[in-house]
Amino acid sequence: MKKTKSIRLFLGLVLTIILNVACFPIGVLAENQAEQGTLIPIIVFSSDPVYNGNPQVLAVVNPAVDGPDLNPERIEITYKGIQANGETYPLSTIPPSAAGTYMVFVGYRGDDAYQSIDDKKEIKIKPIELKTTEFFTEKPITKIYDGNTSAPENALKGLGNTGVVDADINEVTFNYKSASFLFKDVKPVNSNLIILKDMTVSGDKGKNYIIVDEKKEIKPLASIDISLVASILPKPVQVLITGQDKVYDGTPNLYDYQLSVTKTDLIQGEELGAFGSEKFYPYYGDINVQQKAVGSYYVWATGGFYLYGINGTNADNYTINNQTVISKKKYDITPASVTVIPASVSKIQGEADPALTYTVWQDDAGDGFNKGLYADDVMFGSLEREAGEAVGSYDIFLGSLNNANYRIVLVDGTDKFEIIKKEDAVAVYGGNDYSNGENGATEKETESPVPYMGIALLLLLLIAGAVFFGKNRLTKMD
């Protein structure tokens, strides 16, 4: 009996301990629940976030409406997931920044005012959509005309998109399979474009971006063709001028010439010509000085000429690389031929020689002669006569008469100078005046001087006769 009673007491003690242990958590929990309030915090998850280059908090815990502030230390937000580049984002309290898919865990450990709460949600950080219309290059896309639509590699230097965040510019690369111009000519009917085939994004931050065509309903995410404004510049070519020698005409102008285009500057199979307009004035001389005098000169021209296509070549695809053209060799301006005809000149023996005047005639292309020299040209020096002071006729020679721009021929100079005996002279013949040389010296007709001596002698004779006859008449009257 006594043994049975002891067993019962032991079992009762064990049962009491078990019940106390089992009920302790319930008591603690009840105690904790008694400490928590009745308000429920509000959890808000981000909606459709887009990559912006910065860490993004994908959820927040807000206090209840009109409720007291939450205790920040009791808020717990953690993230884990897969980034767009395929890398795992391990469980972390640091908000993710890369595009990808993330599981967001949010909780609040209750306090006197608020109950505890937990929630979770899968959220995607979407990549930035790069529009095809927002691509650009550092410099305008151009190339020199080369007869085809291919695009050189350096034509697309600094390819980028305005949608890329500043921090990623050096970590995002755009790739394309090929690039070509829409038209090959410099001036197509419609604006030219460059087409980039199968554009893709790469680089360390490339997975945070996708290219979309906002003009289409279906937006491809892998690759796409894009177009950029581009232009083709005309190919420079050299124009050459071929001149010729000419006879001096008082001007620096070149009248007979040929223009040609250097063939090595042209695309194979194409042909160009050059033509001078009404305002094309080639000249002999230097680049800044026109020369009209006799000599040897290069031929120059500035502006006033244009290109034209031959056999279907489009002249708009070329441009003259220098609007000043020069001949490859020098050309001569040779003297013009003129004829000098001296005037007939006379003097009374013993007097000084009068000026030796003359008339100048210039050749007129074999059709006759024109009087005078070109423009404002003058003759230098003077004619000379045959030496002598005896009465008689003398020849006139060219003497020192000259002008370097003319080849002078003297004609009809025989017996053109006469010395007259003083006592045999009824009149005194003066020499002709020498002109100032404009358009050559001009011949002046000789005029007989007034016979003053003869008139005086005649008057003296009349007076003497009157006196003589007057005295005789008076004597008879006496």
PDB file of N, CA and C in Angstrom, residues 8-25:
ATOM      1  N   ARG A   8       2.042   6.816  -6.984  1.00  0.00           N
ATOM      2  CA  ARG A   8       1.029   7.803  -7.398  1.00  0.00           C
ATOM      3  C   ARG A   8       1.533   9.234  -7.199  1.00  0.00           C
ATOM      4  N   LEU A   9       2.206   9.467  -6.103  1.00  0.00           N
ATOM      5  CA  LEU A   9       2.727  10.809  -5.847  1.00  0.00           C
ATOM      6  C   LEU A   9       3.768  11.208  -6.915  1.00  0.00           C
ATOM      7  N   PHE A  10       4.612  10.250  -7.308  1.00  0.00           N
ATOM      8  CA  PHE A  10       5.641  10.524  -8.320  1.00  0.00           C
ATOM      9  C   PHE A  10       5.016  10.853  -9.672  1.00  0.00           C
ATOM     10  N   LEU A  11       4.022  10.055 -10.058  1.00  0.00           N
ATOM     11  CA  LEU A  11       3.348  10.286 -11.338  1.00  0.00           C
ATOM     12  C   LEU A  11       2.648  11.644 -11.348  1.00  0.00           C
ATOM     13  N   GLY A  12       2.075  11.983 -10.200  1.00  0.00           N
ATOM     14  CA  GLY A  12       1.391  13.282 -10.139  1.00  0.00           C
ATOM     15  C   GLY A  12       2.368  14.430 -10.299  1.00  0.00           C
ATOM     16  N   LEU A  13       3.564  14.282  -9.702  1.00  0.00           N
ATOM     17  CA  LEU A  13       4.575  15.324  -9.817  1.00  0.00           C
ATOM     18  C   LEU A  13       5.046  15.478 -11.258  1.00  0.00           C
ATOM     19  N   VAL A  14       5.272  14.336 -11.896  1.00  0.00           N
ATOM     20  CA  VAL A  14       5.710  14.371 -13.309  1.00  0.00           C
ATOM     21  C   VAL A  14       4.668  15.028 -14.174  1.00  0.00           C
ATOM     22  N   LEU A  15       3.407  14.673 -13.974  1.00  0.00           N
ATOM     23  CA  LEU A  15       2.335  15.242 -14.780  1.00  0.00           C
ATOM     24  C   LEU A  15       2.252  16.744 -14.569  1.00  0.00           C
ATOM     25  N   THR A  16       2.458  17.170 -13.324  1.00  0.00           N
ATOM     26  CA  THR A  16       2.407  18.611 -13.044  1.00  0.00           C
ATOM     27  C   THR A  16       3.517  19.345 -13.796  1.00  0.00           C
ATOM     28  N   ILE A  17       4.713  18.771 -13.804  1.00  0.00           N
ATOM     29  CA  ILE A  17       5.839  19.398 -14.512  1.00  0.00           C
ATOM     30  C   ILE A  17       5.565  19.500 -16.008  1.00  0.00           C
ATOM     31  N   ILE A  18       5.033  18.398 -16.561  1.00  0.00           N
ATOM     32  CA  ILE A  18       4.741  18.382 -18.005  1.00  0.00           C
ATOM     33  C   ILE A  18       3.723  19.438 -18.357  1.00  0.00           C
ATOM     34  N   LEU A  19       2.683  19.531 -17.538  1.00  0.00           N
ATOM     35  CA  LEU A  19       1.640  20.533 -17.818  1.00  0.00           C
ATOM     36  C   LEU A  19       2.194  21.948 -17.728  1.00  0.00           C
ATOM     37  N   ASN A  20       3.070  22.189 -16.744  1.00  0.00           N
ATOM     38  CA  ASN A  20       3.653  23.522 -16.605  1.00  0.00           C
ATOM     39  C   ASN A  20       4.528  23.889 -17.809  1.00  0.00           C
ATOM     40  N   VAL A  21       5.331  22.888 -18.228  1.00  0.00           N
ATOM     41  CA  VAL A  21       6.199  23.132 -19.399  1.00  0.00           C
ATOM     42  C   VAL A  21       5.372  23.382 -20.631  1.00  0.00           C
ATOM     43  N   ALA A  22       4.338  22.607 -20.828  1.00  0.00           N
ATOM     44  CA  ALA A  22       3.511  22.738 -22.016  1.00  0.00           C
ATOM     45  C   ALA A  22       2.741  24.041 -22.027  1.00  0.00           C
ATOM     46  N   CYS A  23       2.358  24.520 -20.929  1.00  0.00           N
ATOM     47  CA  CYS A  23       1.529  25.731 -20.877  1.00  0.00           C
ATOM     48  C   CYS A  23       2.360  27.000 -20.826  1.00  0.00           C
ATOM     49  N   PHE A  24       3.674  26.917 -20.599  1.00  0.00           N
ATOM     50  CA  PHE A  24       4.506  28.123 -20.458  1.00  0.00           C
ATOM     51  C   PHE A  24       4.535  28.966 -21.742  1.00  0.00           C
ATOM     52  N   PRO A  25       4.767  28.360 -22.921  1.00  0.00           N
ATOM     53  CA  PRO A  25       4.775  29.195 -24.143  1.00  0.00           C
ATOM     54  C   PRO A  25       3.447  29.882 -24.354  1.00  0.00           C
TER      55      PRO A  25
END
